[in-house]
């Protein structure tokens, strides 16, 4: 089994910016923490980045916060997939926040190589996962109790994206059970 870090293809597909919002900075920090959000639909107005060299994808990066914005087409596909545990918040027309809600204690803390600044974990240099039956999309909890902000996916998720021609994701392999 392979596990991939889910990223956005910002070199080929448009991103967006927050134009208006009723959210506070504290609200923005709650995005991408793998917990249900209580935002109202329409609480953010987004606008596309002004770059005529990039294509419009189904998934885009918002440059003002960390999270995955999807269009209505991707929303219909993802929300009809019973294996994905996510919340969808419609900001406007084709701007819908994909908020993953599934966190797994999946990291093999003995083999994972964490990055530190002084005594604080600031990232992961090399991932190592436990041998589990993984869902298509998830986040991990760390030994210090925090949720890693990275989204992880399996081949099942990648196949779903490819089969449905969803544009805008990049997948970086971070672990292979056959190599461990």
PDB file of C-alpha atoms in Angstrom:
ATOM      1  CA  UNK A   1       0.000   0.000   0.000  1.00  0.00           C
ATOM      2  CA  UNK A   2       1.140   3.523  -0.777  1.00  0.00           C
ATOM      3  CA  UNK A   3       0.176   6.743   0.944  1.00  0.00           C
ATOM      4  CA  UNK A   4       0.395  10.114  -0.744  1.00  0.00           C
ATOM      5  CA  UNK A   5       0.350  13.672   0.520  1.00  0.00           C
ATOM      6  CA  UNK A   6      -2.428  15.615  -1.184  1.00  0.00           C
ATOM      7  CA  UNK A   7      -1.292  18.893  -2.734  1.00  0.00           C
ATOM      8  CA  UNK A   8      -2.612  21.442  -5.190  1.00  0.00           C
ATOM      9  CA  UNK A   9      -1.210  22.060  -8.645  1.00  0.00           C
ATOM     10  CA  UNK A  10      -0.656  25.810  -8.270  1.00  0.00           C
ATOM     11  CA  UNK A  11       1.695  25.955 -11.265  1.00  0.00           C
ATOM     12  CA  UNK A  12      -0.984  24.932 -13.751  1.00  0.00           C
ATOM     13  CA  UNK A  13      -4.312  25.873 -12.174  1.00  0.00           C
ATOM     14  CA  UNK A  14      -5.764  29.130 -10.884  1.00  0.00           C
ATOM     15  CA  UNK A  15      -5.989  29.977  -7.220  1.00  0.00           C
ATOM     16  CA  UNK A  16      -8.211  32.444  -5.436  1.00  0.00           C
ATOM     17  CA  UNK A  17      -8.178  35.169  -2.778  1.00  0.00           C
ATOM     18  CA  UNK A  18     -10.601  36.292  -0.083  1.00  0.00           C
ATOM     19  CA  UNK A  19     -12.415  39.396  -1.265  1.00  0.00           C
ATOM     20  CA  UNK A  20     -14.768  39.795   1.721  1.00  0.00           C
ATOM     21  CA  UNK A  21     -15.478  37.807   4.848  1.00  0.00           C
ATOM     22  CA  UNK A  22     -17.354  37.854   8.131  1.00  0.00           C
ATOM     23  CA  UNK A  23     -14.844  35.403   9.621  1.00  0.00           C
ATOM     24  CA  UNK A  24     -12.188  36.341  12.152  1.00  0.00           C
ATOM     25  CA  UNK A  25      -8.531  35.301  12.128  1.00  0.00           C
ATOM     26  CA  UNK A  26      -9.435  32.752  14.794  1.00  0.00           C
ATOM     27  CA  UNK A  27     -12.083  31.293  12.454  1.00  0.00           C
ATOM     28  CA  UNK A  28      -9.514  30.951   9.666  1.00  0.00           C
ATOM     29  CA  UNK A  29      -7.195  29.034  12.002  1.00  0.00           C
ATOM     30  CA  UNK A  30      -9.938  26.426  12.469  1.00  0.00           C
ATOM     31  CA  UNK A  31      -9.932  25.540   8.771  1.00  0.00           C
ATOM     32  CA  UNK A  32      -8.078  22.323   7.949  1.00  0.00           C
ATOM     33  CA  UNK A  33      -8.060  21.025  11.532  1.00  0.00           C
ATOM     34  CA  UNK A  34     -10.253  17.968  10.805  1.00  0.00           C
ATOM     35  CA  UNK A  35     -13.213  19.119  12.859  1.00  0.00           C
ATOM     36  CA  UNK A  36     -16.670  20.283  11.921  1.00  0.00           C
ATOM     37  CA  UNK A  37     -16.901  23.998  11.239  1.00  0.00           C
ATOM     38  CA  UNK A  38     -19.886  26.146  12.083  1.00  0.00           C
ATOM     39  CA  UNK A  39     -19.455  28.649   9.252  1.00  0.00           C
ATOM     40  CA  UNK A  40     -22.526  29.776   7.387  1.00  0.00           C
ATOM     41  CA  UNK A  41     -22.731  29.383   3.645  1.00  0.00           C
ATOM     42  CA  UNK A  42     -21.655  32.644   2.032  1.00  0.00           C
ATOM     43  CA  UNK A  43     -19.465  33.772   4.957  1.00  0.00           C
ATOM     44  CA  UNK A  44     -16.596  34.348   2.527  1.00  0.00           C
ATOM     45  CA  UNK A  45     -16.528  35.960  -0.896  1.00  0.00           C
ATOM     46  CA  UNK A  46     -13.663  34.673  -3.008  1.00  0.00           C
ATOM     47  CA  UNK A  47     -12.259  35.903  -6.299  1.00  0.00           C
ATOM     48  CA  UNK A  48     -10.042  34.138  -8.794  1.00  0.00           C
ATOM     49  CA  UNK A  49      -6.407  35.158  -9.008  1.00  0.00           C
ATOM     50  CA  UNK A  50      -5.681  37.340 -11.998  1.00  0.00           C
ATOM     51  CA  UNK A  51      -3.433  35.104 -14.093  1.00  0.00           C
ATOM     52  CA  UNK A  52      -4.372  34.391 -17.690  1.00  0.00           C
ATOM     53  CA  UNK A  53      -1.561  31.812 -18.015  1.00  0.00           C
ATOM     54  CA  UNK A  54      -3.251  29.335 -15.670  1.00  0.00           C
ATOM     55  CA  UNK A  55      -6.265  27.099 -16.331  1.00  0.00           C
ATOM     56  CA  UNK A  56      -9.367  26.800 -14.210  1.00  0.00           C
ATOM     57  CA  UNK A  57      -9.406  23.461 -12.415  1.00  0.00           C
ATOM     58  CA  UNK A  58     -11.913  21.657 -10.227  1.00  0.00           C
ATOM     59  CA  UNK A  59      -9.780  22.264  -7.151  1.00  0.00           C
ATOM     60  CA  UNK A  60      -7.976  25.454  -6.269  1.00  0.00           C
ATOM     61  CA  UNK A  61      -5.770  26.977  -3.636  1.00  0.00           C
ATOM     62  CA  UNK A  62      -6.986  29.910  -1.589  1.00  0.00           C
ATOM     63  CA  UNK A  63      -3.951  32.056  -0.936  1.00  0.00           C
ATOM     64  CA  UNK A  64      -5.438  33.517   2.268  1.00  0.00           C
ATOM     65  CA  UNK A  65      -5.853  30.293   4.260  1.00  0.00           C
ATOM     66  CA  UNK A  66      -4.870  26.634   4.133  1.00  0.00           C
ATOM     67  CA  UNK A  67      -7.615  24.496   2.709  1.00  0.00           C
ATOM     68  CA  UNK A  68      -9.049  22.911  -0.404  1.00  0.00           C
ATOM     69  CA  UNK A  69     -11.602  24.838  -2.431  1.00  0.00           C
ATOM     70  CA  UNK A  70     -13.566  22.772  -4.947  1.00  0.00           C
ATOM     71  CA  UNK A  71     -16.058  23.674  -7.635  1.00  0.00           C
ATOM     72  CA  UNK A  72     -19.633  22.437  -7.866  1.00  0.00           C
ATOM     73  CA  UNK A  73     -18.707  19.567 -10.221  1.00  0.00           C
ATOM     74  CA  UNK A  74     -16.083  18.217  -7.795  1.00  0.00           C
ATOM     75  CA  UNK A  75     -18.499  18.752  -4.883  1.00  0.00           C
ATOM     76  CA  UNK A  76     -21.150  16.563  -6.552  1.00  0.00           C
ATOM     77  CA  UNK A  77     -18.597  13.811  -7.130  1.00  0.00           C
ATOM     78  CA  UNK A  78     -16.997  13.928  -3.664  1.00  0.00           C
ATOM     79  CA  UNK A  79     -20.248  14.313  -1.713  1.00  0.00           C
ATOM     80  CA  UNK A  80     -21.672  11.221  -3.446  1.00  0.00           C
ATOM     81  CA  UNK A  81     -18.663   9.114  -2.460  1.00  0.00           C
ATOM     82  CA  UNK A  82     -19.700   7.350   0.784  1.00  0.00           C
ATOM     83  CA  UNK A  83     -16.075   6.588   1.703  1.00  0.00           C
ATOM     84  CA  UNK A  84     -15.169  10.271   2.104  1.00  0.00           C
ATOM     85  CA  UNK A  85     -15.953  11.773   5.476  1.00  0.00           C
ATOM     86  CA  UNK A  86     -16.033  15.501   4.872  1.00  0.00           C
ATOM     87  CA  UNK A  87     -18.004  18.667   5.423  1.00  0.00           C
ATOM     88  CA  UNK A  88     -18.704  20.982   2.498  1.00  0.00           C
ATOM     89  CA  UNK A  89     -19.244  24.703   3.054  1.00  0.00           C
ATOM     90  CA  UNK A  90     -20.450  26.688   0.068  1.00  0.00           C
ATOM     91  CA  UNK A  91     -18.921  30.138   0.036  1.00  0.00           C
ATOM     92  CA  UNK A  92     -20.418  31.125  -3.319  1.00  0.00           C
ATOM     93  CA  UNK A  93     -21.113  29.671  -6.779  1.00  0.00           C
ATOM     94  CA  UNK A  94     -18.089  27.491  -7.555  1.00  0.00           C
ATOM     95  CA  UNK A  95     -16.217  28.024  -4.283  1.00  0.00           C
ATOM     96  CA  UNK A  96     -16.910  25.219  -1.816  1.00  0.00           C
ATOM     97  CA  UNK A  97     -14.611  24.351   1.085  1.00  0.00           C
ATOM     98  CA  UNK A  98     -13.747  20.652   1.319  1.00  0.00           C
ATOM     99  CA  UNK A  99     -13.237  20.112   5.051  1.00  0.00           C
ATOM    100  CA  UNK A 100     -11.953  16.619   5.868  1.00  0.00           C
ATOM    101  CA  UNK A 101     -13.350  15.208   9.120  1.00  0.00           C
ATOM    102  CA  UNK A 102     -11.432  11.943   9.393  1.00  0.00           C
ATOM    103  CA  UNK A 103      -8.362  11.831  11.651  1.00  0.00           C
ATOM    104  CA  UNK A 104      -6.475   8.586  12.234  1.00  0.00           C
ATOM    105  CA  UNK A 105      -3.725   7.694  14.681  1.00  0.00           C
ATOM    106  CA  UNK A 106      -1.699   6.385  11.759  1.00  0.00           C
ATOM    107  CA  UNK A 107       1.884   7.570  12.200  1.00  0.00           C
ATOM    108  CA  UNK A 108       4.493   5.101  13.369  1.00  0.00           C
ATOM    109  CA  UNK A 109       6.118   7.483  15.846  1.00  0.00           C
ATOM    110  CA  UNK A 110       9.196   5.284  16.198  1.00  0.00           C
ATOM    111  CA  UNK A 111      10.028   5.513  12.489  1.00  0.00           C
ATOM    112  CA  UNK A 112       8.605   8.906  11.517  1.00  0.00           C
ATOM    113  CA  UNK A 113      11.297  11.561  11.375  1.00  0.00           C
ATOM    114  CA  UNK A 114       9.912  14.801  12.781  1.00  0.00           C
ATOM    115  CA  UNK A 115      11.393  18.256  12.198  1.00  0.00           C
ATOM    116  CA  UNK A 116      11.960  20.318  15.335  1.00  0.00           C
ATOM    117  CA  UNK A 117      12.620  23.934  16.180  1.00  0.00           C
ATOM    118  CA  UNK A 118      13.921  23.975  19.725  1.00  0.00           C
ATOM    119  CA  UNK A 119      11.514  21.521  21.435  1.00  0.00           C
ATOM    120  CA  UNK A 120       8.534  22.022  19.117  1.00  0.00           C
ATOM    121  CA  UNK A 121       7.594  19.836  16.169  1.00  0.00           C
ATOM    122  CA  UNK A 122       7.367  22.020  13.080  1.00  0.00           C
ATOM    123  CA  UNK A 123       6.894  19.311  10.470  1.00  0.00           C
ATOM    124  CA  UNK A 124       7.745  15.852   9.245  1.00  0.00           C
ATOM    125  CA  UNK A 125      10.910  15.074   7.334  1.00  0.00           C
ATOM    126  CA  UNK A 126      10.060  11.436   6.615  1.00  0.00           C
ATOM    127  CA  UNK A 127       6.705   9.755   7.139  1.00  0.00           C
ATOM    128  CA  UNK A 128       6.244   6.223   8.429  1.00  0.00           C
ATOM    129  CA  UNK A 129       2.746   4.819   8.812  1.00  0.00           C
ATOM    130  CA  UNK A 130       1.281   1.911  10.719  1.00  0.00           C
ATOM    131  CA  UNK A 131       0.018  -1.108   8.807  1.00  0.00           C
ATOM    132  CA  UNK A 132      -3.710  -0.299   8.710  1.00  0.00           C
ATOM    133  CA  UNK A 133      -6.631  -0.479   6.320  1.00  0.00           C
ATOM    134  CA  UNK A 134      -6.689   3.178   5.230  1.00  0.00           C
ATOM    135  CA  UNK A 135      -9.646   5.193   3.978  1.00  0.00           C
ATOM    136  CA  UNK A 136      -9.230   7.143   0.715  1.00  0.00           C
ATOM    137  CA  UNK A 137      -8.772  10.562   2.433  1.00  0.00           C
ATOM    138  CA  UNK A 138      -7.602  11.287   5.982  1.00  0.00           C
ATOM    139  CA  UNK A 139      -5.440  13.357   8.269  1.00  0.00           C
ATOM    140  CA  UNK A 140      -3.215  12.067  11.051  1.00  0.00           C
ATOM    141  CA  UNK A 141      -2.881  12.838  14.711  1.00  0.00           C
ATOM    142  CA  UNK A 142       0.584  13.112  16.174  1.00  0.00           C
ATOM    143  CA  UNK A 143       1.912  11.753  19.448  1.00  0.00           C
ATOM    144  CA  UNK A 144       1.629  15.270  20.929  1.00  0.00           C
ATOM    145  CA  UNK A 145      -2.129  15.242  20.252  1.00  0.00           C
ATOM    146  CA  UNK A 146      -2.141  17.770  17.409  1.00  0.00           C
ATOM    147  CA  UNK A 147      -3.693  17.086  14.019  1.00  0.00           C
ATOM    148  CA  UNK A 148      -1.262  17.226  11.114  1.00  0.00           C
ATOM    149  CA  UNK A 149      -2.622  19.788   8.643  1.00  0.00           C
ATOM    150  CA  UNK A 150      -1.571  17.670   5.662  1.00  0.00           C
ATOM    151  CA  UNK A 151      -4.197  15.596   3.881  1.00  0.00           C
ATOM    152  CA  UNK A 152      -3.225  12.052   2.948  1.00  0.00           C
ATOM    153  CA  UNK A 153      -4.755   9.821   0.299  1.00  0.00           C
ATOM    154  CA  UNK A 154      -4.490   6.288  -0.992  1.00  0.00           C
ATOM    155  CA  UNK A 155      -4.510   4.870  -4.508  1.00  0.00           C
ATOM    156  CA  UNK A 156      -8.285   4.548  -4.149  1.00  0.00           C
ATOM    157  CA  UNK A 157      -8.618   8.350  -3.900  1.00  0.00           C
ATOM    158  CA  UNK A 158      -6.216   8.916  -6.800  1.00  0.00           C
ATOM    159  CA  UNK A 159      -8.136   6.452  -8.956  1.00  0.00           C
ATOM    160  CA  UNK A 160     -11.403   8.220  -8.088  1.00  0.00           C
ATOM    161  CA  UNK A 161      -9.887  11.586  -9.072  1.00  0.00           C
ATOM    162  CA  UNK A 162      -8.459  10.192 -12.322  1.00  0.00           C
ATOM    163  CA  UNK A 163     -11.605   8.231 -13.236  1.00  0.00           C
ATOM    164  CA  UNK A 164     -13.694  11.398 -12.794  1.00  0.00           C
ATOM    165  CA  UNK A 165     -11.168  13.699 -14.500  1.00  0.00           C
ATOM    166  CA  UNK A 166     -10.922  16.028 -11.482  1.00  0.00           C
ATOM    167  CA  UNK A 167      -8.268  18.650 -12.254  1.00  0.00           C
ATOM    168  CA  UNK A 168      -6.031  20.519  -9.820  1.00  0.00           C
ATOM    169  CA  UNK A 169      -4.574  17.954  -7.416  1.00  0.00           C
ATOM    170  CA  UNK A 170      -0.993  16.760  -7.125  1.00  0.00           C
ATOM    171  CA  UNK A 171      -0.019  13.615  -5.250  1.00  0.00           C
ATOM    172  CA  UNK A 172       3.353  13.151  -3.583  1.00  0.00           C
ATOM    173  CA  UNK A 173       4.166   9.628  -2.477  1.00  0.00           C
ATOM    174  CA  UNK A 174       5.308   9.739   1.150  1.00  0.00           C
ATOM    175  CA  UNK A 175       5.163   6.076   2.165  1.00  0.00           C
ATOM    176  CA  UNK A 176       5.178   2.630   0.615  1.00  0.00           C
ATOM    177  CA  UNK A 177       4.471  -0.378   2.814  1.00  0.00           C
ATOM    178  CA  UNK A 178       6.536  -2.556   0.471  1.00  0.00           C
ATOM    179  CA  UNK A 179       9.656  -0.467   1.138  1.00  0.00           C
ATOM    180  CA  UNK A 180       9.276  -0.341   4.920  1.00  0.00           C
TER     181      UNK A 180
END
